[in-house]
Amino acid sequence: MHRRTPSILLLLACTILFRLAGPAAAEPPVPAEWLTPAEAAGFEATPSYEETLAFLRKVQTRLPEMELGFYGTSAQGRPMPFVVLSKEKAFTPEQALALPKPILMIQCGIHAGEIDGKDAMLLVLRDLALGKHREILDGLTLVIVPIYNVDGHERVSPYNRPNQDGPKRGMGFRTTANGLDLNRDFLKVQAVEARALVSLISAWRPHLHVDNHVTDGVDHDWVLTWTWAEAPQMAAPVDAWMRAHMPNVLAATTAAGHRNGPYVDLEDRNDPTKGFSSWVGQPRYSSGYFPLRNRPSILIENHSYKPYRLRVMANRDFLLSLFREVAHDPASLVQAVRAAEAATVALGKPDAPPSQVVLEYAPSPETDPIRFPVYAFETKPSLVTGAPLLRYKRGEVREIEVPWQHKAAAVRTLPRPRGYFVLPGWPQIEERLRIHGLRVQRLGAPATVEVEAMRVANPKFAERTYQGLTQVTASVERHVERRSLPAGTLWIPADQPDFEVAVQLLEPDAPDSLLAWGLLSTVFETREYIEPRVLEELAAEMIKDPATAAAWQDALEDEKFAADPFRRFLWWYHRTPYWDETASLMPVFRALTVPAGLTMQ
Ligand SMILES: [Zn+2]
């Protein structure tokens, strides 16, 4: 505390000098006590969870527009921090959403070893506290998650990321304490951390999200790489906003001295000349999840072979460029997201014309040429494997023109339902619908309605678990039926802005559905049992019916069937009144029209 007075004087002097000289002048040095922990360590270290919180609290003492809060508790019991920056001190979602300016969410450390984003944001926050970049607060509200995977962040070792150049003294670990990868968990929200973050997203409804990572693989000259979903995966008004504004952000990042390009996933890992993809992918990822909610998520992947200081500075300057671009024209982003949401709501109205909803996207085959600054490479036999191995010569850039694939195409669509009914008794469905902020109603009285029922069959379970779950694919048949639904059945109407989240959770053949992740696998099981001798007696009676006898003779024509005692057994069991009709039946029904006269609780 006794050092406070001189630092205030120095701060005032710096601020006055900066204002007089303008931004073109050399930046005044940062007072030693205001160095971020990474700066103070010469970028050889990143601050621990406690050190990060301590620094945030210190910044808060100088930045009344900042509030530090906690949005959940990790599996190991750590409070999960977030920071709100608001010129109007709009520190609640209600207050911030009432302002005519966009909310940006900056998420760091989902893979806690890839922590550049946190140290970049600490630099920005410190500079704001010292009076810099104030103009950005005029045009936006910031919600910052400095360390998402807080438990992984504390599992520090210099040996956590073999392909990464620093911080030399160590970095955190990729997964949560119980081995979950949070960047596979945006839709199924299996981890407590993911439940907390998605609840934060549902409360604040940020207009734009940034997910800061570090990537390895091919050795190229870009320090920072980026990607985001494009139309048709991204709603048209938001796609148009990104096309209008992101080139300025990238140009400003380049002008600040940081080589950048699209995220690189090589077509052939042994041959960079064949080109690369920046395709975004499924709703399990941030970049695939946010488009379902009509907002963009920018994936930042710094290049792990570049030194830590360079990466953090590139990350900081990209973010500052983004903040300035948004703040320069704040209404346009709010309007783009609002237009996209309104379009989803309109398509889901009870009287809207029929439309399709996309179950799955895949990379579009179309490509654009791009200049790719890859390091000179050669292939030599590997000492380790004996197979050919691609190696790079650092410093010798060989710019080549390659095909770049970055667009998505819808590969499976379905008629858009007017809503879903979900039977009571499936808490794993209801809790997820609520975490994703979906409007869910409950039938107050039983109802008999016409719906499309879905039956799943021929399940193929994965040979090994993934994210602790056994994934499954199955065939799906949809038939219109009249069904009696009990009181307590959930109703999820389609005229809501996040409805496509419900589609991806509930349609069994969507790639990241609850069924596909193995979270509804009891539907595949036969739960009751009939003694063979009991069935024998029933069959002896049933075969007296000529139609049944004829059908049985037909079935026996199939030699494989005739030789399979279990299939023969099921053939008869299915025809008895004792068969459980809910076996293979999804507990979810598609409403193709909104049933009249539903009583809601
Ligand atoms: Zn990552």
mmCIF file with all atom_site columns, N, CA and C in Angstrom, residues 174-238:
data_model
loop_
_atom_site.group_PDB
_atom_site.id
_atom_site.type_symbol
_atom_site.label_atom_id
_atom_site.label_alt_id
_atom_site.label_comp_id
_atom_site.label_asym_id
_atom_site.label_entity_id
_atom_site.label_seq_id
_atom_site.pdbx_PDB_ins_code
_atom_site.Cartn_x
_atom_site.Cartn_y
_atom_site.Cartn_z
_atom_site.occupancy
_atom_site.B_iso_or_equiv
_atom_site.pdbx_formal_charge
_atom_site.auth_seq_id
_atom_site.auth_comp_id
_atom_site.auth_asym_id
_atom_site.auth_atom_id
_atom_site.pdbx_PDB_model_num
ATOM 1   N N  . ARG A 1 174 ? -4.668  -30.060 -20.960 1.00 0.00 ? 174 ARG A N  1
ATOM 2   C CA . ARG A 1 174 ? -5.764  -29.932 -21.929 1.00 0.00 ? 174 ARG A CA 1
ATOM 3   C C  . ARG A 1 174 ? -7.156  -30.172 -21.333 1.00 0.00 ? 174 ARG A C  1
ATOM 4   N N  . THR A 1 175 ? -7.288  -31.241 -20.571 1.00 0.00 ? 175 THR A N  1
ATOM 5   C CA . THR A 1 175 ? -8.637  -31.664 -20.153 1.00 0.00 ? 175 THR A CA 1
ATOM 6   C C  . THR A 1 175 ? -8.932  -31.240 -18.714 1.00 0.00 ? 175 THR A C  1
ATOM 7   N N  . THR A 1 176 ? -10.166 -31.491 -18.283 1.00 0.00 ? 176 THR A N  1
ATOM 8   C CA . THR A 1 176 ? -10.532 -31.279 -16.885 1.00 0.00 ? 176 THR A CA 1
ATOM 9   C C  . THR A 1 176 ? -9.893  -32.383 -16.040 1.00 0.00 ? 176 THR A C  1
ATOM 10  N N  . ALA A 1 177 ? -10.074 -32.264 -14.724 1.00 0.00 ? 177 ALA A N  1
ATOM 11  C CA . ALA A 1 177 ? -9.463  -33.234 -13.823 1.00 0.00 ? 177 ALA A CA 1
ATOM 12  C C  . ALA A 1 177 ? -9.935  -34.658 -14.134 1.00 0.00 ? 177 ALA A C  1
ATOM 13  N N  . ASN A 1 178 ? -11.198 -34.809 -14.572 1.00 0.00 ? 178 ASN A N  1
ATOM 14  C CA . ASN A 1 178 ? -11.648 -36.165 -14.884 1.00 0.00 ? 178 ASN A CA 1
ATOM 15  C C  . ASN A 1 178 ? -11.615 -36.479 -16.377 1.00 0.00 ? 178 ASN A C  1
ATOM 16  N N  . GLY A 1 179 ? -10.713 -35.790 -17.066 1.00 0.00 ? 179 GLY A N  1
ATOM 17  C CA . GLY A 1 179 ? -10.367 -36.215 -18.418 1.00 0.00 ? 179 GLY A CA 1
ATOM 18  C C  . GLY A 1 179 ? -11.300 -35.768 -19.521 1.00 0.00 ? 179 GLY A C  1
ATOM 19  N N  . LEU A 1 180 ? -12.176 -34.791 -19.250 1.00 0.00 ? 180 LEU A N  1
ATOM 20  C CA . LEU A 1 180 ? -13.106 -34.327 -20.287 1.00 0.00 ? 180 LEU A CA 1
ATOM 21  C C  . LEU A 1 180 ? -12.505 -33.145 -21.053 1.00 0.00 ? 180 LEU A C  1
ATOM 22  N N  . ASP A 1 181 ? -12.687 -33.174 -22.365 1.00 0.00 ? 181 ASP A N  1
ATOM 23  C CA . ASP A 1 181 ? -12.241 -32.088 -23.232 1.00 0.00 ? 181 ASP A CA 1
ATOM 24  C C  . ASP A 1 181 ? -13.416 -31.125 -23.388 1.00 0.00 ? 181 ASP A C  1
ATOM 25  N N  . LEU A 1 182 ? -13.282 -29.938 -22.807 1.00 0.00 ? 182 LEU A N  1
ATOM 26  C CA . LEU A 1 182 ? -14.409 -28.994 -22.797 1.00 0.00 ? 182 LEU A CA 1
ATOM 27  C C  . LEU A 1 182 ? -14.752 -28.506 -24.203 1.00 0.00 ? 182 LEU A C  1
ATOM 28  N N  . ASN A 1 183 ? -13.807 -28.616 -25.133 1.00 0.00 ? 183 ASN A N  1
ATOM 29  C CA . ASN A 1 183 ? -14.158 -28.229 -26.509 1.00 0.00 ? 183 ASN A CA 1
ATOM 30  C C  . ASN A 1 183 ? -14.725 -29.399 -27.305 1.00 0.00 ? 183 ASN A C  1
ATOM 31  N N  . ARG A 1 184 ? -15.294 -30.364 -26.630 1.00 0.00 ? 184 ARG A N  1
ATOM 32  C CA . ARG A 1 184 ? -16.170 -31.361 -27.251 1.00 0.00 ? 184 ARG A CA 1
ATOM 33  C C  . ARG A 1 184 ? -17.515 -31.348 -26.535 1.00 0.00 ? 184 ARG A C  1
ATOM 34  N N  . ASP A 1 185 ? -17.707 -30.350 -25.665 1.00 0.00 ? 185 ASP A N  1
ATOM 35  C CA . ASP A 1 185 ? -18.785 -30.446 -24.672 1.00 0.00 ? 185 ASP A CA 1
ATOM 36  C C  . ASP A 1 185 ? -19.778 -29.290 -24.734 1.00 0.00 ? 185 ASP A C  1
ATOM 37  N N  . PHE A 1 186 ? -19.764 -28.502 -25.808 1.00 0.00 ? 186 PHE A N  1
ATOM 38  C CA . PHE A 1 186 ? -20.677 -27.354 -25.827 1.00 0.00 ? 186 PHE A CA 1
ATOM 39  C C  . PHE A 1 186 ? -22.133 -27.785 -25.917 1.00 0.00 ? 186 PHE A C  1
ATOM 40  N N  . LEU A 1 187 ? -22.416 -28.881 -26.632 1.00 0.00 ? 187 LEU A N  1
ATOM 41  C CA . LEU A 1 187 ? -23.818 -29.270 -26.794 1.00 0.00 ? 187 LEU A CA 1
ATOM 42  C C  . LEU A 1 187 ? -24.265 -30.265 -25.722 1.00 0.00 ? 187 LEU A C  1
ATOM 43  N N  . LYS A 1 188 ? -23.465 -31.295 -25.470 1.00 0.00 ? 188 LYS A N  1
ATOM 44  C CA . LYS A 1 188 ? -23.919 -32.345 -24.537 1.00 0.00 ? 188 LYS A CA 1
ATOM 45  C C  . LYS A 1 188 ? -23.690 -31.944 -23.073 1.00 0.00 ? 188 LYS A C  1
ATOM 46  N N  . VAL A 1 189 ? -22.911 -30.911 -22.844 1.00 0.00 ? 189 VAL A N  1
ATOM 47  C CA . VAL A 1 189 ? -22.617 -30.363 -21.506 1.00 0.00 ? 189 VAL A CA 1
ATOM 48  C C  . VAL A 1 189 ? -22.538 -31.463 -20.434 1.00 0.00 ? 189 VAL A C  1
ATOM 49  N N  . GLN A 1 190 ? -21.523 -32.307 -20.595 1.00 0.00 ? 190 GLN A N  1
ATOM 50  C CA . GLN A 1 190 ? -21.318 -33.402 -19.658 1.00 0.00 ? 190 GLN A CA 1
ATOM 51  C C  . GLN A 1 190 ? -20.557 -32.939 -18.408 1.00 0.00 ? 190 GLN A C  1
ATOM 52  N N  . ALA A 1 191 ? -19.567 -32.059 -18.618 1.00 0.00 ? 191 ALA A N  1
ATOM 53  C CA . ALA A 1 191 ? -18.723 -31.599 -17.504 1.00 0.00 ? 191 ALA A CA 1
ATOM 54  C C  . ALA A 1 191 ? -19.442 -30.513 -16.702 1.00 0.00 ? 191 ALA A C  1
ATOM 55  N N  . VAL A 1 192 ? -19.198 -30.467 -15.405 1.00 0.00 ? 192 VAL A N  1
ATOM 56  C CA . VAL A 1 192 ? -19.812 -29.396 -14.596 1.00 0.00 ? 192 VAL A CA 1
ATOM 57  C C  . VAL A 1 192 ? -19.347 -28.032 -15.098 1.00 0.00 ? 192 VAL A C  1
ATOM 58  N N  . GLU A 1 193 ? -18.100 -27.988 -15.590 1.00 0.00 ? 193 GLU A N  1
ATOM 59  C CA . GLU A 1 193 ? -17.572 -26.715 -16.096 1.00 0.00 ? 193 GLU A CA 1
ATOM 60  C C  . GLU A 1 193 ? -18.359 -26.263 -17.339 1.00 0.00 ? 193 GLU A C  1
ATOM 61  N N  . ALA A 1 194 ? -18.681 -27.220 -18.220 1.00 0.00 ? 194 ALA A N  1
ATOM 62  C CA . ALA A 1 194 ? -19.429 -26.868 -19.438 1.00 0.00 ? 194 ALA A CA 1
ATOM 63  C C  . ALA A 1 194 ? -20.832 -26.409 -19.071 1.00 0.00 ? 194 ALA A C  1
ATOM 64  N N  . ARG A 1 195 ? -21.427 -27.055 -18.079 1.00 0.00 ? 195 ARG A N  1
ATOM 65  C CA . ARG A 1 195 ? -22.773 -26.639 -17.654 1.00 0.00 ? 195 ARG A CA 1
ATOM 66  C C  . ARG A 1 195 ? -22.751 -25.197 -17.152 1.00 0.00 ? 195 ARG A C  1
ATOM 67  N N  . ALA A 1 196 ? -21.685 -24.865 -16.401 1.00 0.00 ? 196 ALA A N  1
ATOM 68  C CA . ALA A 1 196 ? -21.574 -23.502 -15.876 1.00 0.00 ? 196 ALA A CA 1
ATOM 69  C C  . ALA A 1 196 ? -21.370 -22.506 -17.011 1.00 0.00 ? 196 ALA A C  1
ATOM 70  N N  . LEU A 1 197 ? -20.492 -22.827 -17.957 1.00 0.00 ? 197 LEU A N  1
ATOM 71  C CA . LEU A 1 197 ? -20.202 -21.872 -19.031 1.00 0.00 ? 197 LEU A CA 1
ATOM 72  C C  . LEU A 1 197 ? -21.415 -21.673 -19.931 1.00 0.00 ? 197 LEU A C  1
ATOM 73  N N  . VAL A 1 198 ? -22.076 -22.771 -20.310 1.00 0.00 ? 198 VAL A N  1
ATOM 74  C CA . VAL A 1 198 ? -23.226 -22.621 -21.212 1.00 0.00 ? 198 VAL A CA 1
ATOM 75  C C  . VAL A 1 198 ? -24.356 -21.877 -20.495 1.00 0.00 ? 198 VAL A C  1
ATOM 76  N N  . SER A 1 199 ? -24.481 -22.068 -19.179 1.00 0.00 ? 199 SER A N  1
ATOM 77  C CA . SER A 1 199 ? -25.467 -21.278 -18.423 1.00 0.00 ? 199 SER A CA 1
ATOM 78  C C  . SER A 1 199 ? -25.109 -19.791 -18.464 1.00 0.00 ? 199 SER A C  1
ATOM 79  N N  . LEU A 1 200 ? -23.810 -19.492 -18.372 1.00 0.00 ? 200 LEU A N  1
ATOM 80  C CA . LEU A 1 200 ? -23.355 -18.091 -18.473 1.00 0.00 ? 200 LEU A CA 1
ATOM 81  C C  . LEU A 1 200 ? -23.708 -17.524 -19.842 1.00 0.00 ? 200 LEU A C  1
ATOM 82  N N  . ILE A 1 201 ? -23.486 -18.336 -20.892 1.00 0.00 ? 201 ILE A N  1
ATOM 83  C CA . ILE A 1 201 ? -23.811 -17.917 -22.267 1.00 0.00 ? 201 ILE A CA 1
ATOM 84  C C  . ILE A 1 201 ? -25.318 -17.683 -22.394 1.00 0.00 ? 201 ILE A C  1
ATOM 85  N N  . SER A 1 202 ? -26.105 -18.595 -21.817 1.00 0.00 ? 202 SER A N  1
ATOM 86  C CA . SER A 1 202 ? -27.568 -18.458 -21.912 1.00 0.00 ? 202 SER A CA 1
ATOM 87  C C  . SER A 1 202 ? -28.049 -17.206 -21.192 1.00 0.00 ? 202 SER A C  1
ATOM 88  N N  . ALA A 1 203 ? -27.368 -16.837 -20.114 1.00 0.00 ? 203 ALA A N  1
ATOM 89  C CA . ALA A 1 203 ? -27.782 -15.644 -19.372 1.00 0.00 ? 203 ALA A CA 1
ATOM 90  C C  . ALA A 1 203 ? -27.385 -14.366 -20.113 1.00 0.00 ? 203 ALA A C  1
ATOM 91  N N  . TRP A 1 204 ? -26.158 -14.312 -20.606 1.00 0.00 ? 204 TRP A N  1
ATOM 92  C CA . TRP A 1 204 ? -25.646 -13.059 -21.191 1.00 0.00 ? 204 TRP A CA 1
ATOM 93  C C  . TRP A 1 204 ? -25.963 -12.930 -22.673 1.00 0.00 ? 204 TRP A C  1
ATOM 94  N N  . ARG A 1 205 ? -26.191 -14.052 -23.349 1.00 0.00 ? 205 ARG A N  1
ATOM 95  C CA . ARG A 1 205 ? -26.485 -14.041 -24.781 1.00 0.00 ? 205 ARG A CA 1
ATOM 96  C C  . ARG A 1 205 ? -25.529 -13.135 -25.554 1.00 0.00 ? 205 ARG A C  1
ATOM 97  N N  . PRO A 1 206 ? -24.204 -13.410 -25.449 1.00 0.00 ? 206 PRO A N  1
ATOM 98  C CA . PRO A 1 206 ? -23.246 -12.533 -26.145 1.00 0.00 ? 206 PRO A CA 1
ATOM 99  C C  . PRO A 1 206 ? -23.506 -12.538 -27.653 1.00 0.00 ? 206 PRO A C  1
ATOM 100 N N  . HIS A 1 207 ? -23.285 -11.375 -28.275 1.00 0.00 ? 207 HIS A N  1
ATOM 101 C CA . HIS A 1 207 ? -23.518 -11.248 -29.724 1.00 0.00 ? 207 HIS A CA 1
ATOM 102 C C  . HIS A 1 207 ? -22.370 -11.835 -30.524 1.00 0.00 ? 207 HIS A C  1
ATOM 103 N N  . LEU A 1 208 ? -21.228 -11.980 -29.881 1.00 0.00 ? 208 LEU A N  1
ATOM 104 C CA . LEU A 1 208 ? -20.066 -12.544 -30.568 1.00 0.00 ? 208 LEU A CA 1
ATOM 105 C C  . LEU A 1 208 ? -19.195 -13.212 -29.503 1.00 0.00 ? 208 LEU A C  1
ATOM 106 N N  . HIS A 1 209 ? -18.585 -14.329 -29.873 1.00 0.00 ? 209 HIS A N  1
ATOM 107 C CA . HIS A 1 209 ? -17.780 -15.116 -28.940 1.00 0.00 ? 209 HIS A CA 1
ATOM 108 C C  . HIS A 1 209 ? -16.422 -15.364 -29.582 1.00 0.00 ? 209 HIS A C  1
ATOM 109 N N  . VAL A 1 210 ? -15.383 -15.319 -28.758 1.00 0.00 ? 210 VAL A N  1
ATOM 110 C CA . VAL A 1 210 ? -14.036 -15.663 -29.247 1.00 0.00 ? 210 VAL A CA 1
ATOM 111 C C  . VAL A 1 210 ? -13.499 -16.773 -28.355 1.00 0.00 ? 210 VAL A C  1
ATOM 112 N N  . ASP A 1 211 ? -12.954 -17.808 -28.985 1.00 0.00 ? 211 ASP A N  1
ATOM 113 C CA . ASP A 1 211 ? -12.407 -18.974 -28.265 1.00 0.00 ? 211 ASP A CA 1
ATOM 114 C C  . ASP A 1 211 ? -10.917 -19.037 -28.598 1.00 0.00 ? 211 ASP A C  1
ATOM 115 N N  . ASN A 1 212 ? -10.074 -18.751 -27.587 1.00 0.00 ? 212 ASN A N  1
ATOM 116 C CA . ASN A 1 212 ? -8.632  -18.624 -27.815 1.00 0.00 ? 212 ASN A CA 1
ATOM 117 C C  . ASN A 1 212 ? -7.903  -19.938 -27.564 1.00 0.00 ? 212 ASN A C  1
ATOM 118 N N  . HIS A 1 213 ? -7.220  -20.426 -28.584 1.00 0.00 ? 213 HIS A N  1
ATOM 119 C CA . HIS A 1 213 ? -6.465  -21.686 -28.517 1.00 0.00 ? 213 HIS A CA 1
ATOM 120 C C  . HIS A 1 213 ? -5.043  -21.485 -29.047 1.00 0.00 ? 213 HIS A C  1
ATOM 121 N N  . VAL A 1 214 ? -4.273  -22.598 -29.020 1.00 0.00 ? 214 VAL A N  1
ATOM 122 C CA . VAL A 1 214 ? -2.954  -22.676 -29.651 1.00 0.00 ? 214 VAL A CA 1
ATOM 123 C C  . VAL A 1 214 ? -2.920  -24.015 -30.380 1.00 0.00 ? 214 VAL A C  1
ATOM 124 N N  . THR A 1 215 ? -2.412  -24.004 -31.609 1.00 0.00 ? 215 THR A N  1
ATOM 125 C CA . THR A 1 215 ? -2.428  -25.233 -32.402 1.00 0.00 ? 215 THR A CA 1
ATOM 126 C C  . THR A 1 215 ? -1.029  -25.604 -32.887 1.00 0.00 ? 215 THR A C  1
ATOM 127 N N  . ASP A 1 216 ? -0.888  -26.880 -33.253 1.00 0.00 ? 216 ASP A N  1
ATOM 128 C CA . ASP A 1 216 ? 0.401   -27.330 -33.794 1.00 0.00 ? 216 ASP A CA 1
ATOM 129 C C  . ASP A 1 216 ? 0.180   -27.911 -35.183 1.00 0.00 ? 216 ASP A C  1
ATOM 130 N N  . GLY A 1 217 ? 0.909   -28.938 -35.548 1.00 0.00 ? 217 GLY A N  1
ATOM 131 C CA . GLY A 1 217 ? 0.767   -29.510 -36.894 1.00 0.00 ? 217 GLY A CA 1
ATOM 132 C C  . GLY A 1 217 ? 1.781   -28.892 -37.837 1.00 0.00 ? 217 GLY A C  1
ATOM 133 N N  . VAL A 1 218 ? 1.285   -28.487 -39.001 1.00 0.00 ? 218 VAL A N  1
ATOM 134 C CA . VAL A 1 218 ? 2.158   -27.969 -40.053 1.00 0.00 ? 218 VAL A CA 1
ATOM 135 C C  . VAL A 1 218 ? 2.936   -26.735 -39.566 1.00 0.00 ? 218 VAL A C  1
ATOM 136 N N  . ASP A 1 219 ? 4.191   -26.581 -40.042 1.00 0.00 ? 219 ASP A N  1
ATOM 137 C CA . ASP A 1 219 ? 4.992   -25.420 -39.639 1.00 0.00 ? 219 ASP A CA 1
ATOM 138 C C  . ASP A 1 219 ? 4.930   -24.358 -40.729 1.00 0.00 ? 219 ASP A C  1
ATOM 139 N N  . HIS A 1 220 ? 4.202   -23.275 -40.431 1.00 0.00 ? 220 HIS A N  1
ATOM 140 C CA . HIS A 1 220 ? 4.052   -22.173 -41.382 1.00 0.00 ? 220 HIS A CA 1
ATOM 141 C C  . HIS A 1 220 ? 4.477   -20.882 -40.709 1.00 0.00 ? 220 HIS A C  1
ATOM 142 N N  . ASP A 1 221 ? 4.360   -19.794 -41.444 1.00 0.00 ? 221 ASP A N  1
ATOM 143 C CA . ASP A 1 221 ? 4.908   -18.522 -40.965 1.00 0.00 ? 221 ASP A CA 1
ATOM 144 C C  . ASP A 1 221 ? 3.873   -17.666 -40.238 1.00 0.00 ? 221 ASP A C  1
ATOM 145 N N  . TRP A 1 222 ? 2.608   -18.084 -40.232 1.00 0.00 ? 222 TRP A N  1
ATOM 146 C CA . TRP A 1 222 ? 1.594   -17.297 -39.535 1.00 0.00 ? 222 TRP A CA 1
ATOM 147 C C  . TRP A 1 222 ? 1.733   -17.488 -38.016 1.00 0.00 ? 222 TRP A C  1
ATOM 148 N N  . VAL A 1 223 ? 1.607   -16.387 -37.289 1.00 0.00 ? 223 VAL A N  1
ATOM 149 C CA . VAL A 1 223 ? 1.677   -16.464 -35.821 1.00 0.00 ? 223 VAL A CA 1
ATOM 150 C C  . VAL A 1 223 ? 0.288   -16.775 -35.266 1.00 0.00 ? 223 VAL A C  1
ATOM 151 N N  . LEU A 1 224 ? -0.717  -16.172 -35.914 1.00 0.00 ? 224 LEU A N  1
ATOM 152 C CA . LEU A 1 224 ? -2.098  -16.327 -35.433 1.00 0.00 ? 224 LEU A CA 1
ATOM 153 C C  . LEU A 1 224 ? -2.961  -16.826 -36.588 1.00 0.00 ? 224 LEU A C  1
ATOM 154 N N  . THR A 1 225 ? -3.769  -17.860 -36.320 1.00 0.00 ? 225 THR A N  1
ATOM 155 C CA . THR A 1 225 ? -4.711  -18.334 -37.334 1.00 0.00 ? 225 THR A CA 1
ATOM 156 C C  . THR A 1 225 ? -6.127  -18.244 -36.777 1.00 0.00 ? 225 THR A C  1
ATOM 157 N N  . TRP A 1 226 ? -7.087  -18.191 -37.682 1.00 0.00 ? 226 TRP A N  1
ATOM 158 C CA . TRP A 1 226 ? -8.476  -17.904 -37.295 1.00 0.00 ? 226 TRP A CA 1
ATOM 159 C C  . TRP A 1 226 ? -9.427  -18.677 -38.189 1.00 0.00 ? 226 TRP A C  1
ATOM 160 N N  . THR A 1 227 ? -10.612 -18.928 -37.680 1.00 0.00 ? 227 THR A N  1
ATOM 161 C CA . THR A 1 227 ? -11.701 -19.420 -38.521 1.00 0.00 ? 227 THR A CA 1
ATOM 162 C C  . THR A 1 227 ? -13.024 -19.170 -37.830 1.00 0.00 ? 227 THR A C  1
ATOM 163 N N  . TRP A 1 228 ? -14.094 -19.227 -38.601 1.00 0.00 ? 228 TRP A N  1
ATOM 164 C CA . TRP A 1 228 ? -15.450 -19.123 -38.063 1.00 0.00 ? 228 TRP A CA 1
ATOM 165 C C  . TRP A 1 228 ? -16.400 -19.736 -39.081 1.00 0.00 ? 228 TRP A C  1
ATOM 166 N N  . ALA A 1 229 ? -17.581 -20.081 -38.637 1.00 0.00 ? 229 ALA A N  1
ATOM 167 C CA . ALA A 1 229 ? -18.569 -20.700 -39.529 1.00 0.00 ? 229 ALA A CA 1
ATOM 168 C C  . ALA A 1 229 ? -19.081 -19.677 -40.529 1.00 0.00 ? 229 ALA A C  1
ATOM 169 N N  . GLU A 1 230 ? -19.225 -20.124 -41.748 1.00 0.00 ? 230 GLU A N  1
ATOM 170 C CA . GLU A 1 230 ? -19.772 -19.264 -42.799 1.00 0.00 ? 230 GLU A CA 1
ATOM 171 C C  . GLU A 1 230 ? -21.164 -19.775 -43.189 1.00 0.00 ? 230 GLU A C  1
ATOM 172 N N  . ALA A 1 231 ? -21.896 -18.961 -43.957 1.00 0.00 ? 231 ALA A N  1
ATOM 173 C CA . ALA A 1 231 ? -23.201 -19.401 -44.468 1.00 0.00 ? 231 ALA A CA 1
ATOM 174 C C  . ALA A 1 231 ? -22.977 -20.619 -45.365 1.00 0.00 ? 231 ALA A C  1
ATOM 175 N N  . PRO A 1 232 ? -23.860 -21.598 -45.372 1.00 0.00 ? 232 PRO A N  1
ATOM 176 C CA . PRO A 1 232 ? -25.160 -21.605 -44.712 1.00 0.00 ? 232 PRO A CA 1
ATOM 177 C C  . PRO A 1 232 ? -25.120 -22.096 -43.251 1.00 0.00 ? 232 PRO A C  1
ATOM 178 N N  . GLN A 1 233 ? -23.946 -22.515 -42.761 1.00 0.00 ? 233 GLN A N  1
ATOM 179 C CA . GLN A 1 233 ? -23.918 -22.950 -41.352 1.00 0.00 ? 233 GLN A CA 1
ATOM 180 C C  . GLN A 1 233 ? -24.193 -21.754 -40.437 1.00 0.00 ? 233 GLN A C  1
ATOM 181 N N  . MET A 1 234 ? -23.719 -20.574 -40.840 1.00 0.00 ? 234 MET A N  1
ATOM 182 C CA . MET A 1 234 ? -23.985 -19.353 -40.089 1.00 0.00 ? 234 MET A CA 1
ATOM 183 C C  . MET A 1 234 ? -25.163 -18.638 -40.747 1.00 0.00 ? 234 MET A C  1
ATOM 184 N N  . ALA A 1 235 ? -26.047 -18.086 -39.920 1.00 0.00 ? 235 ALA A N  1
ATOM 185 C CA . ALA A 1 235 ? -27.222 -17.371 -40.453 1.00 0.00 ? 235 ALA A CA 1
ATOM 186 C C  . ALA A 1 235 ? -26.773 -16.227 -41.356 1.00 0.00 ? 235 ALA A C  1
ATOM 187 N N  . ALA A 1 236 ? -27.541 -15.992 -42.415 1.00 0.00 ? 236 ALA A N  1
ATOM 188 C CA . ALA A 1 236 ? -27.129 -15.034 -43.449 1.00 0.00 ? 236 ALA A CA 1
ATOM 189 C C  . ALA A 1 236 ? -26.817 -13.631 -42.911 1.00 0.00 ? 236 ALA A C  1
ATOM 190 N N  . PRO A 1 237 ? -27.647 -13.033 -42.038 1.00 0.00 ? 237 PRO A N  1
ATOM 191 C CA . PRO A 1 237 ? -27.318 -11.659 -41.609 1.00 0.00 ? 237 PRO A CA 1
ATOM 192 C C  . PRO A 1 237 ? -25.997 -11.592 -40.824 1.00 0.00 ? 237 PRO A C  1
ATOM 193 N N  . VAL A 1 238 ? -25.717 -12.629 -40.046 1.00 0.00 ? 238 VAL A N  1
ATOM 194 C CA . VAL A 1 238 ? -24.472 -12.635 -39.260 1.00 0.00 ? 238 VAL A CA 1
ATOM 195 C C  . VAL A 1 238 ? -23.287 -12.916 -40.189 1.00 0.00 ? 238 VAL A C  1
#
